[in-house]
Short mmCIF file of C-alpha atoms and ligand atoms in Angstrom, two decimals:
data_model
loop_
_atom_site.label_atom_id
_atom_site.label_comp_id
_atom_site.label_asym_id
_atom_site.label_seq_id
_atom_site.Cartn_x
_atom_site.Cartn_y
_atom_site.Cartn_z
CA UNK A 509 2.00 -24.83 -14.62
CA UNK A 510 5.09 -22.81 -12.96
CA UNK A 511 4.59 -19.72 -15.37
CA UNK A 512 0.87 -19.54 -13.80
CA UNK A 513 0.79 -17.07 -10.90
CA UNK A 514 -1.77 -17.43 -8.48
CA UNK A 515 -2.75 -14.27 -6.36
CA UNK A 516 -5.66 -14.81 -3.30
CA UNK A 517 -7.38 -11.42 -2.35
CA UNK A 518 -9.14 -11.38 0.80
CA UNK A 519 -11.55 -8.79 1.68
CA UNK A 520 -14.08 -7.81 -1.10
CA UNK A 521 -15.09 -4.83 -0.33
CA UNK A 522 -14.71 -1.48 -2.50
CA UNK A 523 -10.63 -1.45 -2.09
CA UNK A 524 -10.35 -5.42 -2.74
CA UNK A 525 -12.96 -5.41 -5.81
CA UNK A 526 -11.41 -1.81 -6.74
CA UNK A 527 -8.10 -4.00 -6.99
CA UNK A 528 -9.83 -7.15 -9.17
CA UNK A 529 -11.45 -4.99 -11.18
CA UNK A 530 -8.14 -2.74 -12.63
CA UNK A 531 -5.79 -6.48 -12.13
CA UNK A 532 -8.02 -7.88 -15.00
CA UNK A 533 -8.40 -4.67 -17.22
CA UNK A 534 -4.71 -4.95 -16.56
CA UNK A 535 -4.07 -8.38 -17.25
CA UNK A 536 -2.01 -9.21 -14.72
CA UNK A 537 -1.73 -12.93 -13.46
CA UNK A 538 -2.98 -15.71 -14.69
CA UNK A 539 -5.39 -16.63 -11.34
CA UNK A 540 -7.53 -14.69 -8.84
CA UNK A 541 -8.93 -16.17 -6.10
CA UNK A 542 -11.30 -14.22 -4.01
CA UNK A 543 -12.40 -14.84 -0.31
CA UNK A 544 -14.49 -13.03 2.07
CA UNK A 545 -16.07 -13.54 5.21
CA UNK A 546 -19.04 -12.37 3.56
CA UNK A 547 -19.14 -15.80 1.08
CA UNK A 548 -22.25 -14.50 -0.94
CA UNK A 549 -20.70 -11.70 -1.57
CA UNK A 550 -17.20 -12.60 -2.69
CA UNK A 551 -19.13 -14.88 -4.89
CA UNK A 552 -21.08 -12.26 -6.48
CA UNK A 553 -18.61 -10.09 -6.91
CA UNK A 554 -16.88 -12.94 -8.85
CA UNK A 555 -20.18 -13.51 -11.37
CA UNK A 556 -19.86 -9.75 -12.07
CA UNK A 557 -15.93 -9.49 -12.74
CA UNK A 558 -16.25 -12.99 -14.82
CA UNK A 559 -19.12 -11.11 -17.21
CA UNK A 560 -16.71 -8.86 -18.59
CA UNK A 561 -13.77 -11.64 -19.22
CA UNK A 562 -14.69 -11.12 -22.71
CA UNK A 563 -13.18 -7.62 -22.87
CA UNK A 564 -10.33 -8.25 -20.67
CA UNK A 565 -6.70 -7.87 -22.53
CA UNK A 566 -6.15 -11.52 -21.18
CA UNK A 567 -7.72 -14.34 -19.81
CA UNK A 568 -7.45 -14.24 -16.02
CA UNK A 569 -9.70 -17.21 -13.78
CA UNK A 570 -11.25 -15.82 -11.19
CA UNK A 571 -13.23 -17.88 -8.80
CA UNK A 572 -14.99 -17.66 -5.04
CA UNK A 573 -12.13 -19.72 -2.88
CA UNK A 574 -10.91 -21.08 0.34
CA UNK A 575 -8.30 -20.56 2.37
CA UNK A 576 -7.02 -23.63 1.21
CA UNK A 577 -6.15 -21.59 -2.36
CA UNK A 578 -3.75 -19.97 -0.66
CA UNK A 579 -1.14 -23.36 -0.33
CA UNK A 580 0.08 -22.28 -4.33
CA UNK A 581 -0.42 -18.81 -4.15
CA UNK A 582 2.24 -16.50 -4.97
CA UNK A 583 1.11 -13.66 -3.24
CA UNK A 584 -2.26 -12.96 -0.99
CA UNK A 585 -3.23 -9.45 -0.95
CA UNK A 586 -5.17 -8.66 2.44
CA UNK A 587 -8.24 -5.69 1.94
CA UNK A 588 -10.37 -7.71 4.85
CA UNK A 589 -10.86 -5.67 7.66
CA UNK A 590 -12.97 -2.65 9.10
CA UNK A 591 -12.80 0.76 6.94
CA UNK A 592 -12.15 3.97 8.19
CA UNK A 593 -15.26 5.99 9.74
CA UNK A 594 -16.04 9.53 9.13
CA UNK A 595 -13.60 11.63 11.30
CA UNK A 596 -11.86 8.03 12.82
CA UNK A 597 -7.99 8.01 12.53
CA UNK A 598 -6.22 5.14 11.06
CA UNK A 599 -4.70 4.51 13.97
CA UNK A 600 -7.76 3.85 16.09
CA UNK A 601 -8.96 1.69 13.76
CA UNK A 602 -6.19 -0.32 15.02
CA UNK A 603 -7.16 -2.91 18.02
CA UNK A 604 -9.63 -4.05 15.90
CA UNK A 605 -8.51 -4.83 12.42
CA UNK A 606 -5.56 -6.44 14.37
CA UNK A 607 -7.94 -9.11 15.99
CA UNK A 608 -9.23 -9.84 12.43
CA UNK A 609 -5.94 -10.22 10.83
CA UNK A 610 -4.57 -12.60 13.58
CA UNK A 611 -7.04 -14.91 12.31
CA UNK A 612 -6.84 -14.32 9.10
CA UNK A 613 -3.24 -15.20 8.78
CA UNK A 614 -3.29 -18.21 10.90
CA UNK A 615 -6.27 -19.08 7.70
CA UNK A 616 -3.53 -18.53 5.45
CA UNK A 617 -0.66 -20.37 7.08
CA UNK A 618 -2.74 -23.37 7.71
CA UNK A 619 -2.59 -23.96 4.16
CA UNK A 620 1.01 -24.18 3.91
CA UNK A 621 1.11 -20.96 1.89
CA UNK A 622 5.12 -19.86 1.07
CA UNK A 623 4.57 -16.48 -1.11
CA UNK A 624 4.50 -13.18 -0.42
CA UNK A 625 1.96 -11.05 1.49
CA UNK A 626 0.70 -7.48 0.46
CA UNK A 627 -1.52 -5.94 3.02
CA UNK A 628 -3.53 -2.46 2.99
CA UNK A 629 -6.04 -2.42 5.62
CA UNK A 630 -5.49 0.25 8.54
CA UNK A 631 -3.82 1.02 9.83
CA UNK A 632 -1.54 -0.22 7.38
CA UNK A 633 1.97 -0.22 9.02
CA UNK A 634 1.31 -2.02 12.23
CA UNK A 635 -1.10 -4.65 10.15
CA UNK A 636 1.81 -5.30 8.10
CA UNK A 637 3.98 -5.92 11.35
CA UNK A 638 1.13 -8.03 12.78
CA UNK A 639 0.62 -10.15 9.54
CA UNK A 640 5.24 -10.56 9.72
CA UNK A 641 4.83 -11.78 13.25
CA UNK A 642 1.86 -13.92 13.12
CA UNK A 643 3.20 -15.76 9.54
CA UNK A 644 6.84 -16.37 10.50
CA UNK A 645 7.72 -15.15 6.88
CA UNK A 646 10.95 -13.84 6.28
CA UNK A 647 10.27 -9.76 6.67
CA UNK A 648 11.43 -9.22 3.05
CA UNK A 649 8.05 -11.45 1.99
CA UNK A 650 5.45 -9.04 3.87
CA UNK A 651 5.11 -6.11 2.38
CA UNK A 652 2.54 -3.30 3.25
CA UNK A 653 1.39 -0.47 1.09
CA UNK A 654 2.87 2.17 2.58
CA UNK A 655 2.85 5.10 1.22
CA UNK A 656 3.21 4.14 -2.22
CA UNK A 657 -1.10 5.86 -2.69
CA UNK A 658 0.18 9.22 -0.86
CA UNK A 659 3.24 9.62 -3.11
CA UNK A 660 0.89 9.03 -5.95
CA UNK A 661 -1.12 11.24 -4.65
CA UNK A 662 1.71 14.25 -4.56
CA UNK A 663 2.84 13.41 -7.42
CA UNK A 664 -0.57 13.90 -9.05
CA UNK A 665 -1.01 17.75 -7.25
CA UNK A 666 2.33 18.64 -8.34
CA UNK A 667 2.02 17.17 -11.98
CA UNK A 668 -1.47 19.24 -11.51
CA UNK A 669 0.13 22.37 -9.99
CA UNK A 670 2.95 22.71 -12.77
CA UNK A 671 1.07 21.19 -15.87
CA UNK A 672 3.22 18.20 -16.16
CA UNK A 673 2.13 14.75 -16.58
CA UNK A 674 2.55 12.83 -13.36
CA UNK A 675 4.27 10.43 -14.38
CA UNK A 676 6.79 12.79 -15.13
CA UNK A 677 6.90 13.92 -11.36
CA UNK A 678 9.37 11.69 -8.86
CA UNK A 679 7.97 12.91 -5.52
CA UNK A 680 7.89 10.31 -2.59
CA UNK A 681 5.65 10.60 1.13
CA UNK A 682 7.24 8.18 3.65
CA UNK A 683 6.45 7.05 7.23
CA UNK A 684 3.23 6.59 8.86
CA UNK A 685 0.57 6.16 6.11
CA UNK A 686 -1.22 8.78 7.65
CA UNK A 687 -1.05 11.71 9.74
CA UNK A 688 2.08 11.73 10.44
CA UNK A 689 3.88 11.11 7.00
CA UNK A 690 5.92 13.57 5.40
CA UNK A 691 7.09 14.61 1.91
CA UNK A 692 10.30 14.17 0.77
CA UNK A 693 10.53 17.62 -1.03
CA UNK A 694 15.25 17.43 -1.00
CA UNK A 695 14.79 14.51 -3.56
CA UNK A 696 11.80 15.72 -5.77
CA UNK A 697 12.03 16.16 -9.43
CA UNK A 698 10.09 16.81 -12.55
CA UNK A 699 11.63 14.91 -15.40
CA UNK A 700 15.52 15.64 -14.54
CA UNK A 701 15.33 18.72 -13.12
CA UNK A 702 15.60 18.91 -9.13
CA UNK A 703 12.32 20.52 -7.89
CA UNK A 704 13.92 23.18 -5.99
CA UNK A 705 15.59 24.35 -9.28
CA UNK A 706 12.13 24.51 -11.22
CA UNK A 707 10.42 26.89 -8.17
CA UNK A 708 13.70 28.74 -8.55
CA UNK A 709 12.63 29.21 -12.18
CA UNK A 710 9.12 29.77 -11.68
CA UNK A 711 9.02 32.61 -8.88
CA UNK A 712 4.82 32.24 -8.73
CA UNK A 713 5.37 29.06 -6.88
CA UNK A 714 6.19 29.86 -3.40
CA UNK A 715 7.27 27.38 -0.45
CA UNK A 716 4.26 28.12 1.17
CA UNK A 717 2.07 26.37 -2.54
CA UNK A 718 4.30 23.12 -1.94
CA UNK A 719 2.96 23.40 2.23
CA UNK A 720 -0.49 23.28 0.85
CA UNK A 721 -0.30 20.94 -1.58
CA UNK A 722 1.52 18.27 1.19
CA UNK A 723 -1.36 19.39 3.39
CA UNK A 724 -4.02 18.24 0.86
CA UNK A 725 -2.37 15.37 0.11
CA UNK A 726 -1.98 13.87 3.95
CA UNK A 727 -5.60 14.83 4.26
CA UNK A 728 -6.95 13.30 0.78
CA UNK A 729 -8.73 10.17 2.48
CA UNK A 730 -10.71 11.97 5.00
CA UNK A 731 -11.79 14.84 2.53
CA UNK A 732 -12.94 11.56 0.14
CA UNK A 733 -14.39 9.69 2.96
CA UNK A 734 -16.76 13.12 3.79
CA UNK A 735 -17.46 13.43 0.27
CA UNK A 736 -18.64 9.47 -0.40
CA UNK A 737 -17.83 7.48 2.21
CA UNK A 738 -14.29 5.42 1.37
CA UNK A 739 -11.63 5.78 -0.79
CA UNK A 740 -10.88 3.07 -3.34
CA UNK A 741 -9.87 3.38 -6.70
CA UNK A 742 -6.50 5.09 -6.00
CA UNK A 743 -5.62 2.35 -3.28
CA UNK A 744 -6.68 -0.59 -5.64
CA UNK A 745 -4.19 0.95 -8.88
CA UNK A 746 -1.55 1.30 -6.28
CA UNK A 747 -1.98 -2.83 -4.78
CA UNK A 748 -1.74 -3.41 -8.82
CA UNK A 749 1.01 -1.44 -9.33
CA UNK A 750 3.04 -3.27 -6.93
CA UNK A 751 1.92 -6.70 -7.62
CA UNK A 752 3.02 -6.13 -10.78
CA UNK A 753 6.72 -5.08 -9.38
CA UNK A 754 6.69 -8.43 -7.86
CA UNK A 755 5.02 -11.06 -10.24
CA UNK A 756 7.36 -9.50 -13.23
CA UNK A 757 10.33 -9.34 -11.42
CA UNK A 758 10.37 -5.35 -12.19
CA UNK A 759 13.50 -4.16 -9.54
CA UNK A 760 11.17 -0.93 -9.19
CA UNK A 761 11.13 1.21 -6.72
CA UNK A 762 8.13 1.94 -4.43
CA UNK A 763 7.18 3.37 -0.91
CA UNK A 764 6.34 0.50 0.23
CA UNK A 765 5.82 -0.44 4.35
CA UNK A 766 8.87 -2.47 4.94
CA UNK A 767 10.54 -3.66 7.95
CA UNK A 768 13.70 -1.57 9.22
CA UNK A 769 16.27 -3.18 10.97
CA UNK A 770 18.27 -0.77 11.37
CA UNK A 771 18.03 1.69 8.48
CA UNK A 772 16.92 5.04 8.70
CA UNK A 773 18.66 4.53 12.77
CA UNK A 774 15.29 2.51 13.81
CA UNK A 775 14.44 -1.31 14.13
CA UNK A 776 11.57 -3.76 14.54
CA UNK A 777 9.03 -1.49 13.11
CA UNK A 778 7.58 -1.60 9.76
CA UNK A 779 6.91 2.11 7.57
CA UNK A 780 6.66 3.71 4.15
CA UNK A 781 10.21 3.80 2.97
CA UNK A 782 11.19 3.55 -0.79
CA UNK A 783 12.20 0.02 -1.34
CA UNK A 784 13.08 -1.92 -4.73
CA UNK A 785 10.18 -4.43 -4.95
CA UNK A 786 10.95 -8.03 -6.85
CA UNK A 787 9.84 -11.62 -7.67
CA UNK A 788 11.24 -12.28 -4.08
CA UNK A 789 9.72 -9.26 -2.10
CA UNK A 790 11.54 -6.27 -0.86
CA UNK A 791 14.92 -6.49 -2.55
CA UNK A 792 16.69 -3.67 -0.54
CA UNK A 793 15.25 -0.18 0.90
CA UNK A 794 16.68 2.40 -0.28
CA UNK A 795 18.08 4.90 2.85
CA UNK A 796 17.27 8.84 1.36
CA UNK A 797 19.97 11.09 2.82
CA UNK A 798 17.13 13.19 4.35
CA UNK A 799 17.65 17.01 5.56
CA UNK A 800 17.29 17.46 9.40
CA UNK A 801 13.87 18.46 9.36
CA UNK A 802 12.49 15.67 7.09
CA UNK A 803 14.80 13.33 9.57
CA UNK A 804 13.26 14.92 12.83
CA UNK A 805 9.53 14.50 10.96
CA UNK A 806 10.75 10.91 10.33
CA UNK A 807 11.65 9.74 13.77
CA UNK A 808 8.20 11.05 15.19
CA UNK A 809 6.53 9.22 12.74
CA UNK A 810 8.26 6.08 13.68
CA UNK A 811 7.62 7.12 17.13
CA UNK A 812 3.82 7.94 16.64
CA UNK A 813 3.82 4.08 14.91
CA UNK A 814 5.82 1.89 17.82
CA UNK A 815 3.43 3.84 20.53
CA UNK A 816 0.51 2.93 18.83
CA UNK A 817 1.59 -0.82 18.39
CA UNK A 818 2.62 -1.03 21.31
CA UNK A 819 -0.77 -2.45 22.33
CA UNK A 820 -1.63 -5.22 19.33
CA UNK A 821 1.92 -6.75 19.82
CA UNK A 822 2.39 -7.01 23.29
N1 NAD B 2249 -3.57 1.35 2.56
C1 NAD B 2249 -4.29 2.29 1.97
O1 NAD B 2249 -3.71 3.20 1.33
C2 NAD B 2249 -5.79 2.21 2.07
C3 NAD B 2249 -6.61 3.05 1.30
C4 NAD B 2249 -7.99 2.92 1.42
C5 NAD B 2249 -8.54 2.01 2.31
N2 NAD B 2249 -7.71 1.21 3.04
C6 NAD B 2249 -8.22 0.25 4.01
O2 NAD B 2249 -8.67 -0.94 3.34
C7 NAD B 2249 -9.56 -1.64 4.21
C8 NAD B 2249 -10.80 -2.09 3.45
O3 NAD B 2249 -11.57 -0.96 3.08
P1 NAD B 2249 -12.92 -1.14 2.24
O4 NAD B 2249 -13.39 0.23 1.91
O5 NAD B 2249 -12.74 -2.15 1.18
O6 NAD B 2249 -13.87 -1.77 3.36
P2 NAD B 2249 -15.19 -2.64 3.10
O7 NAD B 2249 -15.97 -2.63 4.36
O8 NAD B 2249 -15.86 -2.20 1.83
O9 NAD B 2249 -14.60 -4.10 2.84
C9 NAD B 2249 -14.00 -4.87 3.84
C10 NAD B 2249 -14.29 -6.30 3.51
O10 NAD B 2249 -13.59 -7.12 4.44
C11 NAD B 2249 -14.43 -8.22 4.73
N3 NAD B 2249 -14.01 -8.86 5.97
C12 NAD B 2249 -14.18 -8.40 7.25
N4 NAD B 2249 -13.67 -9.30 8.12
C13 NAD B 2249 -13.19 -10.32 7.38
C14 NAD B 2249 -12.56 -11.55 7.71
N5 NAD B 2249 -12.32 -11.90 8.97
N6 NAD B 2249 -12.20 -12.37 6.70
C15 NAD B 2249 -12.44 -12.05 5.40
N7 NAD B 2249 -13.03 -10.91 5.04
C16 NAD B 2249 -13.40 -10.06 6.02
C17 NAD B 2249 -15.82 -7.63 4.79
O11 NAD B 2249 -16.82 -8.63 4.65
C18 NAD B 2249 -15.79 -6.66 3.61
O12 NAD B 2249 -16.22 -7.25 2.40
C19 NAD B 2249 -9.86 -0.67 5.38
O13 NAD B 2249 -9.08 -1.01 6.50
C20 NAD B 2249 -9.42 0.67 4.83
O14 NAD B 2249 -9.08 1.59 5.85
C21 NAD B 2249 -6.37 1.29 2.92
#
């Protein structure tokens, strides 16, 4: 029984069944649990998920749960919550999804649960900070998703931009997961070569192409959320991609939200940073030796974040 790994998602709406749906055509874990305020619905989604079991690349048991599920669970993954409305900021979604999470953790506590938490509803930072506080888990076991869908993002534009696969491109987006997050562009790369060096080489690609590309990327989800309403697949392949960095032990390194305390010269707040994500969490963030003006953009981020929070955690 200890090699099973248990993971409870709660919230099944398009990002949590978005996540189900690529966890089992990715085989990852042995158990999903899935809970929803919305019981006939969690349960349906679970009849629809089960009918395909047969092409899955292994068997996964997914069922229609209770908080009580989450007392073995090795990680919960929260997607409950209110999604963004046409035009509405992350950040005002904010006094409300915090209400629902308070409760929703308390659910999960109650049932003695001792894993790790992953959390992605918005605003995702300060959600993250709420679900740290309200579960008295150690800050390396609550993990949001940060930024970790925005650097994907980039790095799909720039893998677009140059004609290189993206998985070839090492670009990351920290702070704020959303307006106010910036791109890393001193530590970019394209297989080994520094970025810098490869617009150096290729004088049709100006400063002003990597501007625009940024500027499409920090203003993907409302351009989707015009177009049809939410975003969800891209969200629900990045939740997988770091449960898998945690249930296989994987040491990789993600832009994770993750609780400073003291790095990057700010404390008690939790923001996109890259971090090396294990079997017991956030193993250690990694502090980028930024330039000045990717510092400066930093700090107002982190500014932008504790002003906003200021409200939920008080
Ligand atoms: N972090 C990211 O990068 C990212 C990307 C996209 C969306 N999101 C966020 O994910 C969240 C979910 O988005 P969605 O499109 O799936 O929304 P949705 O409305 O489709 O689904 C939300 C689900 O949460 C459930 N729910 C509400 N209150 C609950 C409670 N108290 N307990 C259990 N379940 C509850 C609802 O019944 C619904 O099924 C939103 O906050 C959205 O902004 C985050």
């Amino acid at each position: 029984m200890e090699n099973i790994n248990r993971v409870v998602l709660i919230g099944t709406g398009a990002v949590g069944c978005s996540y189900a749906y690529s966890m089992i055509n990715q085989g990852v874990a042995e158990e999903l649990v899935l809970i929803d305020v919305n019981e006939a619905k969690a349960e349906g989604e679970v009849m629809d998920l089960n009918h395909g079991m047969p092409f899955a690349p292994s068997p996964i048991n997914v069922w229609h749960g209770s908080y009580r599920d989450c007392e073995t669970a090795d990680l919960v993954v929260i997607t409950a919550g209110l999604p963004q409305k046409p035009g509405e900021t992350r950040l005002e979604l904010v006094e409300k999804n915090a209400k629902i999470f308070k409760q929703i953790i308390q659910n999960v506590m109650n049932s003695k649960f001792n894993g790790i938490f992953l959390v992605a509803t918005n605003p995702v930072d300060i959600l993250t900070y709420v679900t740290w506080k309200v579960s008295g888990l150690p800050k390396e076991r609550v993990i949001g998703s940060g930024t970790v869908l925005d650097s994907a993002r980039l790095r799909f534009a720039i893998g677009q931009y140059l004609k290189v696969d993206t998985r070839n491109v090492h670009a990351a987006i920290i702070g704020e997961h959303g307006d106010t997050e910036l791109p890393v562009w001193s530590h970019a790369a394209v297989g080994i070569e520094p970025l810098k060096t490869v617009l150096e080489n290729k004088k049709e690609i100006s400063k002003e192409c990597l501007q625009d590309i940024f500027v499409s990327v920090r203003d993907a989800a409302y351009h989707i959320i015009e177009r049809k309403g939410a975003t969800f697949y891209g969200i629900g392949m990045s939740l997988v991609r770091i449960t898998k960095a945690i249930l296989n032990n994987e040491n990789s390194i993600l832009t994770v939200s993750s609780y400073l305390n003291g790095e990057y010269g700010h404390s008690d707040v939790y923001v996109g940073v890259p971090a090396i994500i294990n079997r017991s969490g956030i193993r250690e963030i990694i502090e980028l030796k930024l330039t000045e003006k990717e510092k400066t953009q930093f700090d107002h981020s982190v500014n932008v974040l504790k002003e906003t929070m200021k409200p939920v955690i008080s």
